Short mmCIF file of C-alpha atoms and ligand atoms in Angstrom, two decimals:
data_model
loop_
_atom_site.label_atom_id
_atom_site.label_comp_id
_atom_site.label_asym_id
_atom_site.label_seq_id
_atom_site.Cartn_x
_atom_site.Cartn_y
_atom_site.Cartn_z
CA UNK A 218 111.52 107.99 114.63
CA UNK A 219 108.27 110.01 114.72
CA UNK A 220 105.55 109.13 117.21
CA UNK A 221 102.97 106.80 115.65
CA UNK A 222 99.62 108.54 115.22
CA UNK A 223 98.44 107.32 111.83
CA UNK A 224 98.65 103.69 110.65
CA UNK A 225 98.33 102.71 106.99
CA UNK A 226 96.84 99.28 106.28
CA UNK A 227 96.95 97.89 102.74
CA UNK A 228 94.53 95.08 101.86
CA UNK A 229 90.99 95.24 103.25
CA UNK A 230 90.21 91.50 103.15
CA UNK A 231 89.83 89.00 105.99
CA UNK A 232 92.89 90.29 107.86
CA UNK A 233 93.20 93.93 106.77
CA UNK A 234 89.77 94.88 108.07
CA UNK A 235 90.52 93.32 111.47
CA UNK A 236 93.90 95.06 111.68
CA UNK A 237 92.32 98.40 110.73
CA UNK A 238 89.64 97.84 113.39
CA UNK A 239 92.04 97.14 116.28
CA UNK A 240 94.25 100.09 115.29
CA UNK A 241 91.27 102.50 115.11
CA UNK A 242 89.90 101.14 118.40
CA UNK A 243 93.31 101.71 120.05
CA UNK A 244 93.12 105.41 119.11
CA UNK A 245 95.17 105.54 115.91
CA UNK A 246 93.96 107.29 112.78
CA UNK A 247 93.79 104.58 110.13
CA UNK A 248 94.04 104.76 106.35
CA UNK A 249 92.83 101.50 104.86
CA UNK A 250 93.71 101.02 101.19
CA UNK A 251 92.60 98.28 98.81
CA UNK A 252 92.85 98.00 95.03
CA UNK A 253 89.19 96.87 94.92
CA UNK A 254 86.47 99.33 95.95
CA UNK A 255 83.97 96.55 96.92
CA UNK A 256 86.55 95.16 99.36
CA UNK A 257 86.62 98.55 101.13
CA UNK A 258 82.81 98.65 101.37
CA UNK A 259 82.76 95.10 102.75
CA UNK A 260 85.54 95.95 105.21
CA UNK A 261 83.66 98.94 106.62
CA UNK A 262 80.52 96.82 107.10
CA UNK A 263 82.54 94.05 108.77
CA UNK A 264 84.22 96.52 111.13
CA UNK A 265 80.88 98.14 112.03
CA UNK A 266 79.42 94.70 112.77
CA UNK A 267 82.41 93.50 114.78
CA UNK A 268 82.56 96.67 116.91
CA UNK A 269 78.78 96.34 117.35
CA UNK A 270 79.22 92.80 118.72
CA UNK A 271 81.85 94.03 121.15
CA UNK A 272 79.43 96.77 122.35
CA UNK A 273 76.63 94.18 122.76
CA UNK A 274 78.92 92.05 124.90
CA UNK A 275 79.91 95.04 127.05
CA UNK A 276 83.56 94.80 125.98
CA UNK A 277 83.59 98.35 124.60
CA UNK A 278 81.31 101.38 125.03
CA UNK A 279 78.94 102.53 122.25
CA UNK A 280 80.78 105.87 122.03
CA UNK A 281 84.10 104.02 121.55
CA UNK A 282 82.57 102.27 118.53
CA UNK A 283 81.59 105.61 116.99
CA UNK A 284 84.98 107.15 117.80
CA UNK A 285 86.81 104.19 116.23
CA UNK A 286 84.69 104.39 113.06
CA UNK A 287 85.40 108.14 112.92
CA UNK A 288 89.15 107.44 112.88
CA UNK A 289 88.89 105.14 109.84
CA UNK A 290 89.41 106.46 106.30
CA UNK A 291 89.45 104.29 103.18
CA UNK A 292 91.01 104.80 99.73
CA UNK A 293 91.88 102.89 96.58
CA UNK A 294 94.89 105.06 95.79
CA UNK A 295 98.18 104.18 97.50
CA UNK A 296 99.13 107.88 97.56
CA UNK A 297 96.67 108.22 100.48
CA UNK A 298 99.45 106.57 102.53
CA UNK A 299 101.94 109.45 102.13
CA UNK A 300 101.37 110.93 105.62
CA UNK A 301 101.19 107.68 107.67
CA UNK A 302 103.66 106.84 110.48
CA UNK A 303 103.54 103.02 110.29
CA UNK A 304 102.51 100.53 107.60
CA UNK A 305 100.88 97.12 107.92
CA UNK A 306 100.58 95.34 104.57
CA UNK A 307 97.86 92.64 104.32
CA UNK A 308 97.38 91.99 100.58
CA UNK A 309 97.33 88.67 98.74
CA UNK A 310 99.93 86.04 99.82
CA UNK A 311 102.06 86.35 96.67
CA UNK A 312 105.76 87.21 96.96
CA UNK A 313 106.02 88.99 93.58
CA UNK A 314 102.96 91.18 94.23
CA UNK A 315 104.14 92.02 97.75
CA UNK A 316 107.65 92.90 96.50
CA UNK A 317 106.24 95.33 93.94
CA UNK A 318 104.08 96.92 96.64
CA UNK A 319 107.02 97.27 99.08
CA UNK A 320 109.09 99.05 96.41
CA UNK A 321 106.18 101.44 95.88
CA UNK A 322 105.61 101.96 99.63
CA UNK A 323 109.31 102.80 99.97
CA UNK A 324 108.79 105.62 97.45
CA UNK A 325 105.53 106.94 98.92
CA UNK A 326 106.20 106.97 102.67
CA UNK A 327 108.70 108.99 104.76
CA UNK A 328 112.08 107.24 105.10
CA UNK A 329 111.64 106.77 108.89
CA UNK A 330 108.39 104.80 108.52
CA UNK A 331 108.43 101.09 109.40
CA UNK A 332 106.99 98.88 106.65
CA UNK A 333 105.52 95.74 108.20
CA UNK A 334 103.91 92.77 106.48
CA UNK A 335 101.15 90.54 107.81
CA UNK A 336 102.46 87.75 105.55
CA UNK A 337 101.77 84.21 106.79
CA UNK A 338 104.91 82.72 105.33
CA UNK A 339 106.81 84.87 102.81
CA UNK A 340 110.41 85.94 103.52
CA UNK A 341 110.64 89.31 105.28
CA UNK A 342 114.26 89.53 104.10
CA UNK A 343 113.09 89.36 100.47
CA UNK A 344 110.47 92.09 101.08
CA UNK A 345 113.11 94.25 102.82
CA UNK A 346 115.47 93.82 99.85
CA UNK A 347 112.78 95.33 97.59
CA UNK A 348 113.19 98.63 99.52
CA UNK A 349 115.98 101.06 100.44
CA UNK A 350 115.18 100.56 104.14
CA UNK A 351 115.55 96.81 104.92
CA UNK A 352 116.37 97.78 108.53
CA UNK A 353 112.78 99.08 108.84
CA UNK A 354 111.01 96.09 107.26
CA UNK A 355 109.60 93.37 109.53
CA UNK A 356 106.81 90.85 109.85
CA UNK A 357 103.79 91.69 111.99
CA UNK A 358 101.69 88.54 111.72
CA UNK A 359 98.25 88.96 113.29
CA UNK A 360 95.95 85.98 113.82
CA UNK A 361 92.43 85.58 112.47
CA UNK A 362 89.99 86.86 113.75
CA UNK A 363 92.19 89.84 114.62
CA UNK A 364 89.79 91.52 117.12
CA UNK A 365 89.66 88.35 119.26
CA UNK A 366 93.10 86.74 118.97
CA UNK A 367 95.83 88.12 121.21
CA UNK A 368 98.95 86.86 119.40
CA UNK A 369 101.08 88.83 116.96
CA UNK A 370 104.07 86.91 115.62
CA UNK A 371 106.87 89.44 115.02
CA UNK A 372 109.40 88.42 112.38
CA UNK A 373 112.91 89.79 112.23
CA UNK A 374 114.36 89.79 108.70
CA UNK A 375 118.10 89.36 108.09
CA UNK A 376 118.59 93.15 108.03
CA UNK A 377 115.81 94.28 110.43
CA UNK A 378 117.16 96.65 113.10
CA UNK A 379 116.49 95.82 116.79
CA UNK A 380 115.04 99.36 117.15
CA UNK A 381 112.38 98.57 114.51
CA UNK A 382 111.44 95.36 116.36
CA UNK A 383 111.14 97.36 119.60
CA UNK A 384 108.80 99.91 117.95
CA UNK A 385 106.61 97.11 116.54
CA UNK A 386 106.55 95.33 119.88
CA UNK A 387 105.39 98.43 121.74
CA UNK A 388 102.76 99.05 119.05
CA UNK A 389 101.45 95.50 119.69
CA UNK A 390 101.17 96.33 123.41
CA UNK A 391 99.17 99.48 122.58
CA UNK A 392 96.85 97.31 120.45
CA UNK A 393 96.32 94.98 123.42
CA UNK A 394 98.23 92.15 121.71
CA UNK A 395 101.07 89.92 122.86
CA UNK A 396 104.08 89.88 120.53
CA UNK A 397 106.25 86.77 120.23
CA UNK A 398 109.32 86.79 118.01
CA UNK A 399 110.15 84.32 115.24
CA UNK A 400 113.11 84.10 112.86
CA UNK A 401 112.68 84.58 109.13
CA UNK A 402 112.24 80.99 107.90
CA UNK A 403 109.33 79.86 105.68
CA UNK A 404 106.07 79.86 107.66
CA UNK A 405 107.84 81.28 110.76
CA UNK A 406 106.48 79.45 113.87
CA UNK A 407 102.67 79.62 113.56
CA UNK A 408 102.20 78.24 110.07
CA UNK A 409 105.20 75.88 110.19
CA UNK A 410 103.18 74.01 112.82
CA UNK A 411 99.55 74.78 111.88
CA UNK A 412 99.60 74.17 108.10
CA UNK A 413 100.95 70.58 108.17
CA UNK A 414 98.03 69.74 110.50
CA UNK A 415 95.47 71.34 108.17
CA UNK A 416 97.09 69.68 105.11
CA UNK A 417 97.00 66.28 106.84
CA UNK A 418 93.31 66.79 107.67
CA UNK A 419 92.66 67.39 103.94
CA UNK A 420 94.58 64.19 103.01
CA UNK A 421 92.51 62.37 105.64
CA UNK A 422 89.35 63.60 103.90
CA UNK A 423 90.69 62.83 100.39
CA UNK A 424 91.57 59.26 101.38
CA UNK A 425 88.08 58.72 102.83
CA UNK A 426 89.28 58.15 106.39
CA UNK A 427 86.46 60.34 107.69
CA UNK A 428 83.79 62.86 106.72
CA UNK A 429 84.50 66.58 107.29
CA UNK A 430 82.24 66.43 110.36
CA UNK A 431 84.08 63.40 111.76
CA UNK A 432 87.55 64.88 111.12
CA UNK A 433 86.61 68.21 112.71
CA UNK A 434 84.70 66.49 115.52
CA UNK A 435 87.71 64.33 116.44
CA UNK A 436 89.96 67.38 116.77
CA UNK A 437 87.34 69.45 118.65
CA UNK A 438 86.10 66.82 121.07
CA UNK A 439 89.31 64.81 121.28
CA UNK A 440 91.91 67.57 121.38
CA UNK A 441 89.81 70.50 122.62
CA UNK A 442 90.58 72.60 119.54
CA UNK A 443 88.06 75.48 119.28
CA UNK A 444 87.52 74.72 115.57
CA UNK A 445 88.24 71.55 113.63
CA UNK A 446 91.05 71.83 111.02
CA UNK A 447 88.71 71.85 107.99
CA UNK A 448 86.48 74.54 109.53
CA UNK A 449 89.63 76.49 110.34
CA UNK A 450 90.93 76.10 106.75
CA UNK A 451 87.60 77.47 105.44
CA UNK A 452 87.91 80.32 107.95
CA UNK A 453 91.50 81.19 106.89
CA UNK A 454 90.75 80.84 103.15
CA UNK A 455 91.82 77.81 101.08
CA UNK A 456 93.80 80.02 98.67
CA UNK A 457 95.77 81.39 101.64
CA UNK A 458 96.38 77.85 102.98
CA UNK A 459 97.63 76.70 99.56
CA UNK A 460 99.92 79.74 99.17
CA UNK A 461 101.45 79.08 102.61
CA UNK A 462 101.97 75.36 101.90
CA UNK A 463 103.68 76.23 98.60
CA UNK A 464 106.07 78.56 100.45
CA UNK A 465 106.82 75.83 103.05
CA UNK A 466 107.30 73.19 100.33
CA UNK A 467 109.49 75.37 98.07
CA UNK A 468 111.40 77.05 100.91
CA UNK A 469 112.16 74.02 103.07
CA UNK A 470 112.34 71.46 100.23
CA UNK A 471 110.82 68.68 102.31
CA UNK A 472 108.06 66.54 100.68
CA UNK A 473 106.19 66.46 103.99
CA UNK A 474 104.88 69.94 103.13
CA UNK A 475 103.48 69.05 99.66
CA UNK A 476 99.99 70.55 99.35
CA UNK A 477 97.20 67.98 99.19
CA UNK A 478 95.83 67.57 95.61
CA UNK A 479 92.28 68.02 96.94
CA UNK A 480 93.24 71.45 98.31
CA UNK A 481 94.71 72.41 94.91
CA UNK A 482 91.58 71.22 93.13
CA UNK A 483 89.25 73.17 95.42
CA UNK A 484 91.24 76.38 94.97
CA UNK A 485 91.24 75.88 91.19
CA UNK A 486 87.44 75.58 91.38
CA UNK A 487 87.15 78.83 93.33
CA UNK A 488 86.01 77.01 96.47
CA UNK A 489 87.96 79.21 98.87
CA UNK A 490 86.02 78.62 102.10
CA UNK A 491 83.90 81.15 103.96
CA UNK A 492 84.84 84.13 101.81
CA UNK A 493 83.54 82.48 98.60
CA UNK A 494 80.54 80.80 100.28
CA UNK A 495 81.87 77.28 99.74
CA UNK A 496 84.82 75.21 100.93
CA UNK A 497 84.69 72.02 102.98
CA UNK A 498 81.32 73.35 104.15
CA UNK A 499 78.71 75.65 102.58
CA UNK A 500 78.13 79.14 104.08
N1 LIG B 636 84.59 90.50 116.13
C1 LIG B 636 83.85 90.57 117.25
N2 LIG B 636 83.28 89.48 117.82
C2 LIG B 636 83.43 88.29 117.19
C3 LIG B 636 84.18 88.16 115.99
C4 LIG B 636 84.78 89.33 115.47
N3 LIG B 636 85.52 89.31 114.36
N4 LIG B 636 84.15 86.86 115.62
C5 LIG B 636 83.42 86.19 116.53
N5 LIG B 636 82.99 87.05 117.48
C6 LIG B 636 82.17 86.76 118.64
C7 LIG B 636 80.95 85.95 118.30
O1 LIG B 636 79.89 86.77 117.87
C8 LIG B 636 80.62 85.27 119.59
O2 LIG B 636 79.86 86.12 120.40
P1 LIG B 636 78.75 85.53 121.42
O3 LIG B 636 79.53 84.82 122.47
O4 LIG B 636 78.04 86.73 121.90
O5 LIG B 636 77.90 84.61 120.58
C9 LIG B 636 81.99 85.07 120.24
O6 LIG B 636 82.91 85.92 119.53
C10 LIG B 636 82.44 83.66 120.15
O7 LIG B 636 82.26 83.24 118.82
P2 LIG B 636 81.50 81.92 118.42
O8 LIG B 636 80.58 81.46 119.49
O9 LIG B 636 81.00 82.05 117.03
O10 LIG B 636 82.64 80.90 118.26
P3 LIG B 636 83.78 80.43 119.23
O11 LIG B 636 83.38 80.39 120.65
O12 LIG B 636 84.27 79.21 118.56
O13 LIG B 636 84.90 81.55 119.11
C11 LIG B 636 86.83 81.90 117.77
C12 LIG B 636 85.32 82.03 117.89
C13 LIG B 636 87.53 82.82 118.77
C14 LIG B 636 87.16 82.34 116.35
C15 LIG B 636 87.25 80.43 118.06
O14 LIG B 636 86.49 79.56 117.28
C16 LIG B 636 88.70 80.19 117.76
O15 LIG B 636 89.58 80.52 118.55
N6 LIG B 636 88.99 79.53 116.60
C17 LIG B 636 90.34 79.26 116.16
C18 LIG B 636 90.91 80.50 115.55
C19 LIG B 636 92.32 80.30 115.11
O16 LIG B 636 92.92 79.25 115.23
N7 LIG B 636 92.88 81.36 114.54
C20 LIG B 636 94.19 81.33 113.99
C21 LIG B 636 94.08 81.00 112.51
S1 LIG B 636 95.67 80.84 111.77
C22 LIG B 636 96.12 82.42 111.45
O17 LIG B 636 95.43 83.37 111.68
C23 LIG B 636 97.47 82.60 110.84
C24 LIG B 636 97.63 82.43 109.38
O18 LIG B 636 98.59 82.98 108.86
C25 LIG B 636 96.73 81.60 108.56
P1 LIG B 637 92.03 88.29 101.38
O1 LIG B 637 92.03 87.55 100.10
O2 LIG B 637 90.85 88.17 102.28
O3 LIG B 637 92.24 89.87 101.10
C1 LIG B 637 93.29 90.39 100.36
C2 LIG B 637 92.92 91.81 99.92
O4 LIG B 637 94.06 92.42 99.31
C3 LIG B 637 91.79 91.84 98.89
O5 LIG B 637 90.77 92.70 99.34
C4 LIG B 637 92.45 92.37 97.61
O6 LIG B 637 91.60 93.21 96.85
C5 LIG B 637 93.62 93.17 98.18
N1 LIG B 637 94.76 93.32 97.29
C6 LIG B 637 95.38 92.34 96.57
N2 LIG B 637 96.43 92.85 95.90
C7 LIG B 637 96.49 94.18 96.21
C8 LIG B 637 97.36 95.25 95.85
N3 LIG B 637 98.41 95.05 95.05
N4 LIG B 637 97.14 96.48 96.39
C9 LIG B 637 96.07 96.70 97.20
N5 LIG B 637 95.22 95.72 97.57
C10 LIG B 637 95.42 94.48 97.09
O7 LIG B 637 93.37 87.87 102.13
P2 LIG B 637 93.64 87.75 103.71
O8 LIG B 637 93.19 86.42 104.16
O9 LIG B 637 93.17 88.98 104.39
O10 LIG B 637 95.23 87.72 103.71
C11 LIG B 637 96.01 88.90 103.61
C12 LIG B 637 97.41 88.61 104.12
O11 LIG B 637 97.33 88.20 105.50
C13 LIG B 637 98.13 87.48 103.39
O12 LIG B 637 99.49 87.78 103.34
C14 LIG B 637 97.85 86.28 104.28
O13 LIG B 637 98.80 85.27 104.14
C15 LIG B 637 97.91 86.92 105.65
N6 LIG B 637 97.20 86.24 106.74
C16 LIG B 637 96.00 85.64 106.48
C17 LIG B 637 95.33 85.01 107.56
C18 LIG B 637 93.98 84.38 107.37
O14 LIG B 637 93.54 83.66 108.28
N7 LIG B 637 93.29 84.60 106.27
C19 LIG B 637 95.89 85.03 108.84
C20 LIG B 637 97.12 85.69 109.05
C21 LIG B 637 97.77 86.27 107.98
#
């Protein structure tokens, strides 16, 4: 396997821009690709702002910010990924769309390149089966906000080779992250546990048990959570939460994972949380 110098990130939304930022800051050349040009412009601004905050707080030097920005290239064409040494996919949480992309990535990139997905819940085995290199397909699940959160959940698909997991794990170390491994079951570890809590908070709101402020306040002040579950859902994106709950519900077949009707209604109305300006709160 070639040494990793250039990382390709696909999807420049909430997660992709953070992943691109930490890779560029760690010294990798980064090619960030998104199908939507405005998403790339937004991502660059977000990365500039985030690196700026880290400079202000003395966590990185001003010249490191400039160097990181200099290592970042953006494109709308997937062919820009031909020379990369490692892929992190962070597009929409939709199995069919991701499968199509993995088949395409398999054609574009060198055969030795690891294709990782930042999916929150979708089967890595299924994504691997869409390629001719299932041994080099794995889950690399970063947490939001990527520049601040240290965990990366690494997911081993049915056919993922131990060598691929070892490469991904050492990449996490170079990014300053801690990798913890999970098996390929719907939602892995993080969202198997987190999403039922968020869903229950939405049922609690729908049934009038408390206001959003009361529900979030109880979990912040009573359980020391840094954000209440409704604030966190807005932060993650309500469309992403719904997609994950659907994967848990369909994949595990247990009614305890059924998405709350209020969540479905808000997503149908385009109230997606922070990224759309409105969710349980207004931004
Ligand atoms: N880059 C750089 N700095 C950032 C930043 C970013 N992206 N986001 C926030 N900051 C800075 C803020 O500017 C702030 O700086 P100051 O101290 O100078 O004001 C500092 O970080 C702390 O931020 P805040 O005061 O606004 O808020 P906080 O103290 O609550 O910390 C937080 C922010 C770390 C996000 C914290 O609220 C938190 O840990 N929240 C929970 C996050 C979480 O649970 N993430 C996992 C989501 S689930 C997931 O990711 C998986 C999935 O598949 C859905
Ligand atoms: P997002 O909606 O903020 O961004 C998705 C981006 O992907 C958009 O910019 C969109 O234009 C782009 N895109 C969609 N289809 C594409 C395609 N075929 N080719 C190229 N670009 C395409 O989503 P997000 O919240 O960043 O989530 C991305 C992935 O990360 C999902 O799999 C999600 O489950 C996962 N994830 C999300 C969070 C979170 O807190 N939001 C946390 C961890 C993991």
